mmCIF file of C-alpha atoms in Angstrom:
data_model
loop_
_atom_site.group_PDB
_atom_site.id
_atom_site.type_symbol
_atom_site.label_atom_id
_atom_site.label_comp_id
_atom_site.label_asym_id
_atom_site.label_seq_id
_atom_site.Cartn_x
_atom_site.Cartn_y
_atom_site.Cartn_z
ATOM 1 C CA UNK A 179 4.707 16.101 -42.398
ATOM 2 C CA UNK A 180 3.387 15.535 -39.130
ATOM 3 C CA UNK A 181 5.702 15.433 -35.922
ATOM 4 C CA UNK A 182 5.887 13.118 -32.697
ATOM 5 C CA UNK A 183 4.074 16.262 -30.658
ATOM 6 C CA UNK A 184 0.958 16.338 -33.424
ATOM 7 C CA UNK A 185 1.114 12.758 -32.598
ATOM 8 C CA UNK A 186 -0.360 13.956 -28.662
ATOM 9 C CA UNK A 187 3.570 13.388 -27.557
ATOM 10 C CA UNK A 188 5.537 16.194 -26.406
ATOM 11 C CA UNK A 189 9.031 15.016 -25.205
ATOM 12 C CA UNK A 190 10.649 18.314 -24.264
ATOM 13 C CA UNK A 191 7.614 18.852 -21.714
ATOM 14 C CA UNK A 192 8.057 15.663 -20.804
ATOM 15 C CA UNK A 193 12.214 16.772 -20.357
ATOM 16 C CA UNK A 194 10.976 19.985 -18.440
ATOM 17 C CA UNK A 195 8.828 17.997 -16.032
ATOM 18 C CA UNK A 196 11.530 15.453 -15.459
ATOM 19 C CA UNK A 197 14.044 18.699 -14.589
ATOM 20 C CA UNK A 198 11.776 19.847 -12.063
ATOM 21 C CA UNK A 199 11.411 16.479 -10.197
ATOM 22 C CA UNK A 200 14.864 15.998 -9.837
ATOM 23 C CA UNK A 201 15.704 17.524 -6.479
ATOM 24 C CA UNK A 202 12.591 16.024 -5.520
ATOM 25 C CA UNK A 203 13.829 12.566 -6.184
ATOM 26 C CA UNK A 204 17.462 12.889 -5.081
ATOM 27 C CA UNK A 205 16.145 14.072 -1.685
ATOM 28 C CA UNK A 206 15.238 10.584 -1.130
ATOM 29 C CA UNK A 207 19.097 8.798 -1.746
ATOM 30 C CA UNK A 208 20.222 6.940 0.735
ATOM 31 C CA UNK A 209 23.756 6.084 0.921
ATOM 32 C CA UNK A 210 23.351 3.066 -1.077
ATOM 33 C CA UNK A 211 22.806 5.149 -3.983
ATOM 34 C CA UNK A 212 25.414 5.267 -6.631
ATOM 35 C CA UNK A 213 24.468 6.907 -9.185
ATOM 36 C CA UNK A 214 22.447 10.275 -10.224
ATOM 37 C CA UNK A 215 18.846 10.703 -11.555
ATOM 38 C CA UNK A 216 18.267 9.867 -15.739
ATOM 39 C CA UNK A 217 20.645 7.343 -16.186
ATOM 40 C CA UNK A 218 19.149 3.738 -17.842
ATOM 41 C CA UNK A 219 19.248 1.972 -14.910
ATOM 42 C CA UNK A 220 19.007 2.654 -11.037
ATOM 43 C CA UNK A 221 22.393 1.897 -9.256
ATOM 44 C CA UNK A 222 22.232 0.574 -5.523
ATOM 45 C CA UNK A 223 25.461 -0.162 -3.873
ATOM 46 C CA UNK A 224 24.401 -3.233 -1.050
ATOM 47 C CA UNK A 225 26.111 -2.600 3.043
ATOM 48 C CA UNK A 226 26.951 -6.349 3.218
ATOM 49 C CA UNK A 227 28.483 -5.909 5.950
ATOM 50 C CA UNK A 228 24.900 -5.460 7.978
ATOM 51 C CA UNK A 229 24.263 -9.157 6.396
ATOM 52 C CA UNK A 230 25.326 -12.452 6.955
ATOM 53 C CA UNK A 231 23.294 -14.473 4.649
ATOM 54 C CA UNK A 232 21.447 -11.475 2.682
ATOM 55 C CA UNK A 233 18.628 -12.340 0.291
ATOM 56 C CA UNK A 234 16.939 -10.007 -1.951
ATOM 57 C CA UNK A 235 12.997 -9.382 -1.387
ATOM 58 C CA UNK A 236 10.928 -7.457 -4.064
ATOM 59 C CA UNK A 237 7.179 -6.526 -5.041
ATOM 60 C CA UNK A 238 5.483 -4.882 -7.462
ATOM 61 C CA UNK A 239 2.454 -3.541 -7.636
ATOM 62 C CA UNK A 240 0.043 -0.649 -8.500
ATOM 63 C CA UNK A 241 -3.079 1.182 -6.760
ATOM 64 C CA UNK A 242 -5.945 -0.050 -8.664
ATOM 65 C CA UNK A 243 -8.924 1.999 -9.921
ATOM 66 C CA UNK A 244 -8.113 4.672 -6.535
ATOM 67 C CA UNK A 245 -6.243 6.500 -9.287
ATOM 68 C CA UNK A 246 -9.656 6.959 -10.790
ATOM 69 C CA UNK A 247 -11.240 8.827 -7.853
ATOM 70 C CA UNK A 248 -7.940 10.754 -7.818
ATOM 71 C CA UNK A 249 -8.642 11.792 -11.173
ATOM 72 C CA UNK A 250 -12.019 12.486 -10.259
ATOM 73 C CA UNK A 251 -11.363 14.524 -7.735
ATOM 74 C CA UNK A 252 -8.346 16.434 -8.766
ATOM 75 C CA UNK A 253 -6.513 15.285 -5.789
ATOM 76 C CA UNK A 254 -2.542 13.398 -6.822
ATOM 77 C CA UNK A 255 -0.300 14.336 -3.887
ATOM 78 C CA UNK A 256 -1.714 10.952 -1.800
ATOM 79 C CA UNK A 257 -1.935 8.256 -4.601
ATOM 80 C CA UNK A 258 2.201 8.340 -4.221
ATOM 81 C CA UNK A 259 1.674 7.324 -1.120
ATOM 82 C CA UNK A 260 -0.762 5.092 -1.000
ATOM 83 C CA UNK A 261 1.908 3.156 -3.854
ATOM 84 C CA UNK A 262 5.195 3.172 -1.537
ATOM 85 C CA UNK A 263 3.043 2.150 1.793
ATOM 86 C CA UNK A 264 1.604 -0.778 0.228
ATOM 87 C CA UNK A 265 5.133 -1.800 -1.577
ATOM 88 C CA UNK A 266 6.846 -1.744 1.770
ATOM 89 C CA UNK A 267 3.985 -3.794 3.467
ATOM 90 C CA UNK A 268 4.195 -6.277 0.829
ATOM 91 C CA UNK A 269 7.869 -7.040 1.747
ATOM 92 C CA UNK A 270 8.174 -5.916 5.477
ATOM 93 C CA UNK A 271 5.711 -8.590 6.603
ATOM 94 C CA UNK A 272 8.339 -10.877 5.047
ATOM 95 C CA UNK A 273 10.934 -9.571 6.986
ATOM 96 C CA UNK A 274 12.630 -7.172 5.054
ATOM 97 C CA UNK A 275 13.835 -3.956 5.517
ATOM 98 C CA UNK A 276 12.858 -1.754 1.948
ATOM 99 C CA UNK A 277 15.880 -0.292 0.293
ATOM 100 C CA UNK A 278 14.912 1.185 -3.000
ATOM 101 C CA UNK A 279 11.771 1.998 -5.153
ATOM 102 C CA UNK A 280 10.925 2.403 -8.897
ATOM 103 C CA UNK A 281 7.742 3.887 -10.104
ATOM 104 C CA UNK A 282 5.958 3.992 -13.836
ATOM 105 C CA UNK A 283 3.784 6.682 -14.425
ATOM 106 C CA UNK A 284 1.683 6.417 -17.600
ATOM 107 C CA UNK A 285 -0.940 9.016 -18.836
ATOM 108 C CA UNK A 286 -2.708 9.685 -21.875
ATOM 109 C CA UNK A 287 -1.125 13.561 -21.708
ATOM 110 C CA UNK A 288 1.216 14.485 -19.490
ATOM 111 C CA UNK A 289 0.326 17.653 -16.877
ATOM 112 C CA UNK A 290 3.501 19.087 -14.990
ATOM 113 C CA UNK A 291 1.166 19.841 -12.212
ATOM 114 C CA UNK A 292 -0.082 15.936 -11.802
ATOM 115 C CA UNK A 293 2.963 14.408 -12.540
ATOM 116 C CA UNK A 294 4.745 16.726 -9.741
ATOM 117 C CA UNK A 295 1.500 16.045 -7.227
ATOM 118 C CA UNK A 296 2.107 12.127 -7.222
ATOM 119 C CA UNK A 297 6.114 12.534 -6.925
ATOM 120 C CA UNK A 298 5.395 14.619 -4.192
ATOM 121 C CA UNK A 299 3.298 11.774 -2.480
ATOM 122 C CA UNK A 300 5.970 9.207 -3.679
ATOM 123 C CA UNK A 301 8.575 11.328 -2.063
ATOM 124 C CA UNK A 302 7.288 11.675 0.900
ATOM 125 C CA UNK A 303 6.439 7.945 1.813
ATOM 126 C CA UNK A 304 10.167 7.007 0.517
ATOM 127 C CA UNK A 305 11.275 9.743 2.855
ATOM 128 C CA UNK A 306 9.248 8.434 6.182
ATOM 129 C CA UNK A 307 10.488 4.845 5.662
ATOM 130 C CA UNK A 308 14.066 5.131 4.628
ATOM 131 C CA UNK A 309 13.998 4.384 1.113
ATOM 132 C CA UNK A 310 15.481 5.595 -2.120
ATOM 133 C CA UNK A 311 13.383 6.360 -5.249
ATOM 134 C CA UNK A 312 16.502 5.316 -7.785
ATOM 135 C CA UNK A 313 14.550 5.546 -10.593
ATOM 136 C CA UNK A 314 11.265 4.874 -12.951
ATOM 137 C CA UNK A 315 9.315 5.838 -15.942
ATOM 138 C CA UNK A 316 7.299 8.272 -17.302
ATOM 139 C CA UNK A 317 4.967 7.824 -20.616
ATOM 140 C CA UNK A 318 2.379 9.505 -22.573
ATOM 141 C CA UNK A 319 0.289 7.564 -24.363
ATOM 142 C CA UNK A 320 -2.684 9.408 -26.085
ATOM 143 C CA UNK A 321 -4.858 7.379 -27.280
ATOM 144 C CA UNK A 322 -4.491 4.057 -24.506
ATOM 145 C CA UNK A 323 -5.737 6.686 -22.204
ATOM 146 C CA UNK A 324 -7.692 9.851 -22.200
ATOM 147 C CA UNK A 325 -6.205 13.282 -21.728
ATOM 148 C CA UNK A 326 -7.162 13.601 -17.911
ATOM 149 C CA UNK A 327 -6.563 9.543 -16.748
ATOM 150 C CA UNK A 328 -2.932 8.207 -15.460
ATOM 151 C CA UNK A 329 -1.938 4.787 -13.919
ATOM 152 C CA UNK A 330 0.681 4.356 -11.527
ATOM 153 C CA UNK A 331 2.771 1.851 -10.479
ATOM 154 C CA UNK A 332 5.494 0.619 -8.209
ATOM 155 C CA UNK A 333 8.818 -1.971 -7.485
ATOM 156 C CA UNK A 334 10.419 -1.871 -4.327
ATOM 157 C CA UNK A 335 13.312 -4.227 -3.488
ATOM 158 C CA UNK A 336 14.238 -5.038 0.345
ATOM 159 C CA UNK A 337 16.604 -7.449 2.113
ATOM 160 C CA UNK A 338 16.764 -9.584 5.058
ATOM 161 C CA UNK A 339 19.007 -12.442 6.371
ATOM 162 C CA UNK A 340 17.722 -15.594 5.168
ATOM 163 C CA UNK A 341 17.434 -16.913 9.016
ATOM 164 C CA UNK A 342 15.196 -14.187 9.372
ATOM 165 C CA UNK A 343 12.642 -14.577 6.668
ATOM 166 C CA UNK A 344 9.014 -15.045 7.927
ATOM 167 C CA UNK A 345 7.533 -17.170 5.894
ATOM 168 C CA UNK A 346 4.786 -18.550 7.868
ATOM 169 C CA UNK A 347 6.649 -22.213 8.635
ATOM 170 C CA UNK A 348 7.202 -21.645 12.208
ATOM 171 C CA UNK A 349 2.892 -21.376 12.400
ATOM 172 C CA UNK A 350 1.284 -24.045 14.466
ATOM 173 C CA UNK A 351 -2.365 -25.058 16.074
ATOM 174 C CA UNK A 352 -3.480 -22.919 18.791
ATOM 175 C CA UNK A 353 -0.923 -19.400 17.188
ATOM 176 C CA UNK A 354 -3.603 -16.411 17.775
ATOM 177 C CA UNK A 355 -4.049 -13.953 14.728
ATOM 178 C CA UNK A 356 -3.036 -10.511 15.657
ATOM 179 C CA UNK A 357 -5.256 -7.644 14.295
ATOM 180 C CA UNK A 358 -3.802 -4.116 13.730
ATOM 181 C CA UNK A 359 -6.250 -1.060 12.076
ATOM 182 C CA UNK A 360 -6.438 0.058 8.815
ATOM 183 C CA UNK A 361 -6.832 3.718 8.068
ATOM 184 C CA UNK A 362 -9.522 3.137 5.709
ATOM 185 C CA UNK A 363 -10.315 1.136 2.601
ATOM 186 C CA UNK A 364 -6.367 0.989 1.137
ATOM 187 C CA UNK A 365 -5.873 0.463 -2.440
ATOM 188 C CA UNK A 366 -8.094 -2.360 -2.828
ATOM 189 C CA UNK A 367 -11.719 -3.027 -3.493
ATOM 190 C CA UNK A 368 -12.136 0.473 -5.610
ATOM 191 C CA UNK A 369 -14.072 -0.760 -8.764
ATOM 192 C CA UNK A 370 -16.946 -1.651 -6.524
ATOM 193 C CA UNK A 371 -16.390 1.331 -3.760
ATOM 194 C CA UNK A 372 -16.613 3.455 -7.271
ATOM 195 C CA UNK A 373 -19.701 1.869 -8.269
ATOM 196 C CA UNK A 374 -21.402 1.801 -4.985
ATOM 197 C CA UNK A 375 -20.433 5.155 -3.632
ATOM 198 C CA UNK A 376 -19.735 7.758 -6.510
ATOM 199 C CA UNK A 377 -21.226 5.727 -9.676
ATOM 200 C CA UNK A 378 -23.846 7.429 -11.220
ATOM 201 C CA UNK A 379 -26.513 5.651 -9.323
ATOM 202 C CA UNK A 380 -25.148 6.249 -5.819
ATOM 203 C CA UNK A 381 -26.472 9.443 -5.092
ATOM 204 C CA UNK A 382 -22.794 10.811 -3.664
ATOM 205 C CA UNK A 383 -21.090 13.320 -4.790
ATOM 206 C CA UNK A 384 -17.132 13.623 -3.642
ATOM 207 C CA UNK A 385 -18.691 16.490 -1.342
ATOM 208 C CA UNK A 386 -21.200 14.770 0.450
ATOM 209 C CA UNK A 387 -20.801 14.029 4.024
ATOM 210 C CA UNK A 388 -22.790 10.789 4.723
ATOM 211 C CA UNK A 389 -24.081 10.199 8.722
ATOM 212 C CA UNK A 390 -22.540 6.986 8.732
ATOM 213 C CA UNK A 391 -18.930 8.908 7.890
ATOM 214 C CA UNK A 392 -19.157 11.002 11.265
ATOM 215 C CA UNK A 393 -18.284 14.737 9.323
ATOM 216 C CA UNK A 394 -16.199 12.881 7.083
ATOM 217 C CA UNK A 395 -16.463 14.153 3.258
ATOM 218 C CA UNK A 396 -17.134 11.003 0.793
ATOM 219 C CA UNK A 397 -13.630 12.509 -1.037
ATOM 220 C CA UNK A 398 -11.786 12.487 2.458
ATOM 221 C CA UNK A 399 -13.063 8.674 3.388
ATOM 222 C CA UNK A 400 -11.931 7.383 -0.379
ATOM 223 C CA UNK A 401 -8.714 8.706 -0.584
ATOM 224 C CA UNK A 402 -7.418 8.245 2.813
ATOM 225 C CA UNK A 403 -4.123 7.165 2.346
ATOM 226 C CA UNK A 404 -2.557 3.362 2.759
ATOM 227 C CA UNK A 405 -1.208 3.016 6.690
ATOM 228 C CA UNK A 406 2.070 1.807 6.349
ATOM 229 C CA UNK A 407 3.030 -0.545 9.134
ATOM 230 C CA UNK A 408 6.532 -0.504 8.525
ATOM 231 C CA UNK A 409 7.549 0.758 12.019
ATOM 232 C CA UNK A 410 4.985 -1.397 13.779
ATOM 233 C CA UNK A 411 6.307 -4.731 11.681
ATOM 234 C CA UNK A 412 10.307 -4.044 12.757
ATOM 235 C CA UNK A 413 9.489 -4.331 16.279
ATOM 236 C CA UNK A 414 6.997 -7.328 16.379
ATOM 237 C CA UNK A 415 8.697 -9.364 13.557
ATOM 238 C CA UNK A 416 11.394 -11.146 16.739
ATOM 239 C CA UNK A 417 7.674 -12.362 17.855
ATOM 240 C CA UNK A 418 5.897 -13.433 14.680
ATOM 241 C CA UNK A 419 5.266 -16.509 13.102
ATOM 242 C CA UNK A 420 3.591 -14.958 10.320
ATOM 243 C CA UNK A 421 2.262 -12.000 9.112
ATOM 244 C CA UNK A 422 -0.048 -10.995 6.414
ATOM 245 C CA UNK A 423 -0.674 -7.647 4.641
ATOM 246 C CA UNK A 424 -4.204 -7.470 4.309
ATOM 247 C CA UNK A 425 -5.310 -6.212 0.653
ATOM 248 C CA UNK A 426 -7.221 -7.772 -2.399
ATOM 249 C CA UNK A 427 -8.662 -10.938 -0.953
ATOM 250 C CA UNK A 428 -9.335 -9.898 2.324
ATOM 251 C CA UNK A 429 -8.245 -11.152 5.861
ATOM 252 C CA UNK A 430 -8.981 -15.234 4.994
ATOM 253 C CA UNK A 431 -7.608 -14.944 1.895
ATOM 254 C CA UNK A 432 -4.638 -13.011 2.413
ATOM 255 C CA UNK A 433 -3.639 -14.731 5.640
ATOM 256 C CA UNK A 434 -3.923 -18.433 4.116
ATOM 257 C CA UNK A 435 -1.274 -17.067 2.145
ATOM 258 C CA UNK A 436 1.409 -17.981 4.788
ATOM 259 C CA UNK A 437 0.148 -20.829 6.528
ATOM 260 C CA UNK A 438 1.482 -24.387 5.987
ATOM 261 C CA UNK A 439 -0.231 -26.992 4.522
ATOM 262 C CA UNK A 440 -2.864 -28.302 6.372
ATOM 263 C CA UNK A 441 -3.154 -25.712 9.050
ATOM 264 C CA UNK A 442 -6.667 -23.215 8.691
ATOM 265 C CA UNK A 443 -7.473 -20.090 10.210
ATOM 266 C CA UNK A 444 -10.512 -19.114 12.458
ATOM 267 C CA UNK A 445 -11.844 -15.271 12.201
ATOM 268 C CA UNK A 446 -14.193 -13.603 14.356
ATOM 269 C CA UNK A 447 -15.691 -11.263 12.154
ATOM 270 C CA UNK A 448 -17.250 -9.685 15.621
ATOM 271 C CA UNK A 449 -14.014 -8.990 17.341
ATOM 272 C CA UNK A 450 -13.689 -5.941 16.111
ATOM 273 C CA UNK A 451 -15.787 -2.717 15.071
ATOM 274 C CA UNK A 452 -15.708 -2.122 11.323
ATOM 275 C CA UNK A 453 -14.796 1.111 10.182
ATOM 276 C CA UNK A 454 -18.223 3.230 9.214
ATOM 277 C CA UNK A 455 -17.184 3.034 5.645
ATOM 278 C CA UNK A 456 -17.555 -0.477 4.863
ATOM 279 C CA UNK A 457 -20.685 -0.419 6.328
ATOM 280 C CA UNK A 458 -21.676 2.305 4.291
ATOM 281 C CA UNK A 459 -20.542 0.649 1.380
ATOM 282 C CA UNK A 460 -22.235 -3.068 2.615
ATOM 283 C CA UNK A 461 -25.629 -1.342 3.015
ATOM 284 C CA UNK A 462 -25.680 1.116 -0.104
ATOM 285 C CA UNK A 463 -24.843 -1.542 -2.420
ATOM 286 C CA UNK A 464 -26.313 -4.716 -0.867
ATOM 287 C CA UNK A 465 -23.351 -5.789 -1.366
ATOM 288 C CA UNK A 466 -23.573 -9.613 -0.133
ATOM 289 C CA UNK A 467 -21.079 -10.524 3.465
ATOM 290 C CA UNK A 468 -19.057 -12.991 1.435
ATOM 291 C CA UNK A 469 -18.091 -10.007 -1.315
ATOM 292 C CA UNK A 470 -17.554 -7.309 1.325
ATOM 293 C CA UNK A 471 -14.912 -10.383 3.467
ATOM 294 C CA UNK A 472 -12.868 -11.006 0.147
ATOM 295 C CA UNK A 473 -12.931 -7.705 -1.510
ATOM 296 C CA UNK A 474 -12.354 -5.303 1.511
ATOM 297 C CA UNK A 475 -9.675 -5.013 4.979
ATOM 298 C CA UNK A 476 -13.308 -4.007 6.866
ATOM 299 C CA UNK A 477 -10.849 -2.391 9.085
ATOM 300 C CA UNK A 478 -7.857 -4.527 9.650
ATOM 301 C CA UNK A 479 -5.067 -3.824 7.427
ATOM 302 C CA UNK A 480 -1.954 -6.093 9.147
ATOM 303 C CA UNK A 481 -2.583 -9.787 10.467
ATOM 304 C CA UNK A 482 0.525 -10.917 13.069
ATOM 305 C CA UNK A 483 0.493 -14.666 13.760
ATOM 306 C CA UNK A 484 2.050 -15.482 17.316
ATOM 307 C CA UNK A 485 2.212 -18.014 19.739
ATOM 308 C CA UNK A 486 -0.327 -17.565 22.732
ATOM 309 C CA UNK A 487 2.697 -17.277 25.060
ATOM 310 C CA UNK A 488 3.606 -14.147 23.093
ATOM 311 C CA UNK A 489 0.142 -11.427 24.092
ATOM 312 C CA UNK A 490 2.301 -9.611 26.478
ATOM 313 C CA UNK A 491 4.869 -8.616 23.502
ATOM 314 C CA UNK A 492 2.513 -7.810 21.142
ATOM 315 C CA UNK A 493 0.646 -5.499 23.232
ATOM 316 C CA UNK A 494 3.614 -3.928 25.128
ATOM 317 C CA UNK A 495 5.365 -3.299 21.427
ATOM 318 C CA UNK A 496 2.045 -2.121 20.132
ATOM 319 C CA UNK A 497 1.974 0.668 22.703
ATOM 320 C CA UNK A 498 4.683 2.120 21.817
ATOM 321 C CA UNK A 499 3.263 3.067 18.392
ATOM 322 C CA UNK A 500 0.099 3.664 19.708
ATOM 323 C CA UNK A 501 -1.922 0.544 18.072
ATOM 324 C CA UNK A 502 -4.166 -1.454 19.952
ATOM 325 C CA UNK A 503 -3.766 -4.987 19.149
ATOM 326 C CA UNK A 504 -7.071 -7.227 18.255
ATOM 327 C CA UNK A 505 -6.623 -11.095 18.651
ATOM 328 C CA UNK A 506 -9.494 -11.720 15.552
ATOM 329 C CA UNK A 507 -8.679 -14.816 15.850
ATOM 330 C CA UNK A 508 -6.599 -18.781 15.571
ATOM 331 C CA UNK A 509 -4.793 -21.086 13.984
ATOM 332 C CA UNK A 510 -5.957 -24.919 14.078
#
């Protein structure tokens, strides 16, 4: 006879990690919330009375192979984070304001200890931006994965007015493209950051503390967490004729992404200074210009699209957050 747990499944530690998390998770509800944690389906109860024409804006998405260096170095309570802030980016440069978030957590044995270090980081991202975690899954799966790897992913749902929607149609020749800092390399670009900078030809280790990283640890550069511009967007969106989340594809490619047909976008790749690590990354790799432009932010992780007549806005709203606004470059 052999039993699910001889399998590599244990469901009551499974039950016992999902008891745990509980208060965790319902610390996040928002009023919307209907329903309590463990039922089949998340239950969000819509204030229509905040909306006149409400539509429904949603994302998915996951962190990549960052969950890898996680892994590597022990480290979950971030990855979490680094999930929600890019979710809510996704949408808010849409226009929407993020109302709920589901996660799936997969791993090839379940740990108590890393399953409760990347709620932790999920929690606390839902917590900072106002939104509930209603919900989400959590498997074991020995054999997809090994004992030690996870993956993680993420749906968030969001609503805006439908006259409010950016969508990149009020964009015209001459609009200048807004800049805003990254904190780092995001969730994107990792299979070649993890080849370049901890692979077993690098040289690194997770300890090392490169020049170029001024005192920064090579662990402390890769898994600084995802900036989430969610604060930033609200205020500048009344100015914006597009915006752009800047992740896999780069600035160009990203920001293309919301321009009507037959307008094209400009960059000035020497507006700004690049954050050490992508040069780091550029020279220890040869890695050619063209990969590092459509695999990596190189420091800009939010592209707003105004009209010229709008500068004094942006930077007067940027202020107030403490962001320094680059104009990188135009629309023509």
């Amino acid at each position: 006879m052999t039993t699910y747990k001889e399998a590599g499944v244990d469901i009551h530690r499974a039950d016992q990690s999902f008891s745990k998390l509980k208060p965790l998770i319902k610390s996040t509800h928002t009023p919307g919330v209907v329903q309590d944690v463990g039922g089949f389906g998340g239950f969000f109860q819509l204030d229509l009375a905040r909306w006149k024409r409400p539509v429904l804006v949603s994302s998915i998405d996951g962190v990549g192979t960052k969950v890898k260096i996680a892994v590597q170095a022990g480290v979950h309570n971030t990855i979490g984070e680094d999930l929600v802030n890019h979710c809510i980016n996704d949408i808010a440069v849409c226009g929407a304001e993020p109302l709920y978030f589901l996660d799936y957590f997969a791993a090839g044995e379940l740990s108590n200890e890393v399953v409760h270090g990347v709620m932790e980081g999920l929690v606390r991202a839902c917590k900072k931006s106002g939104v509930a975690l209603i919900g989400g899954e959590t498997a074991e799966m020995p054999g997809l994965y090994s004992l030690t790897d996870y993956d993680l992913a993420g749906v968030i749902v969001g609503i805006v007015d439908s006259d409010n929607v950016i969508d990149g149609r009020k964009v015209q020749k001459g609009d200048i493209l807004w800049g805003f800092a990254s904190s780092g390399i995001h969730t994107n670009g990792y299979s070649l950051v993890r080849k370049v900078l901890v692979g077993t030809l690098s040289g690194y280790s997770f300890d090392d503390r490169p020049e170029q990283l001024g005192g920064k640890s090579i662990q402390e550069e890769l898994l600084s967490v995802h900036k989430c511009y969610l604060p930033l967007i609200r205020d500048l969106k009344k100015h914006a004729h597009a915006m752009a989340h800047i992740t896999g594809g780069g600035i160009e490619g990203n920001t293309r992404r919301v321009l009507p047909e037959g307008l094209q976008i400009r960059v000035n790749y020497q507006s700004w200074k690049r954050l050490p690590v992508f040069n780091l990354i550029k020279e220890r790799g040869s890695v050619p210009e063209d990969d590092m432009r459509s695999t990596f932010n190189l420091g800009i992780g939010l592209v707003v699209i105004t009209s010229p007549s709008a500068e004094e806005d942006v930077f007067r709203i940027a202020a107030t957050h403490k962001e320094t606004p680059i104009a990188i470059g135009t629309v023509y």
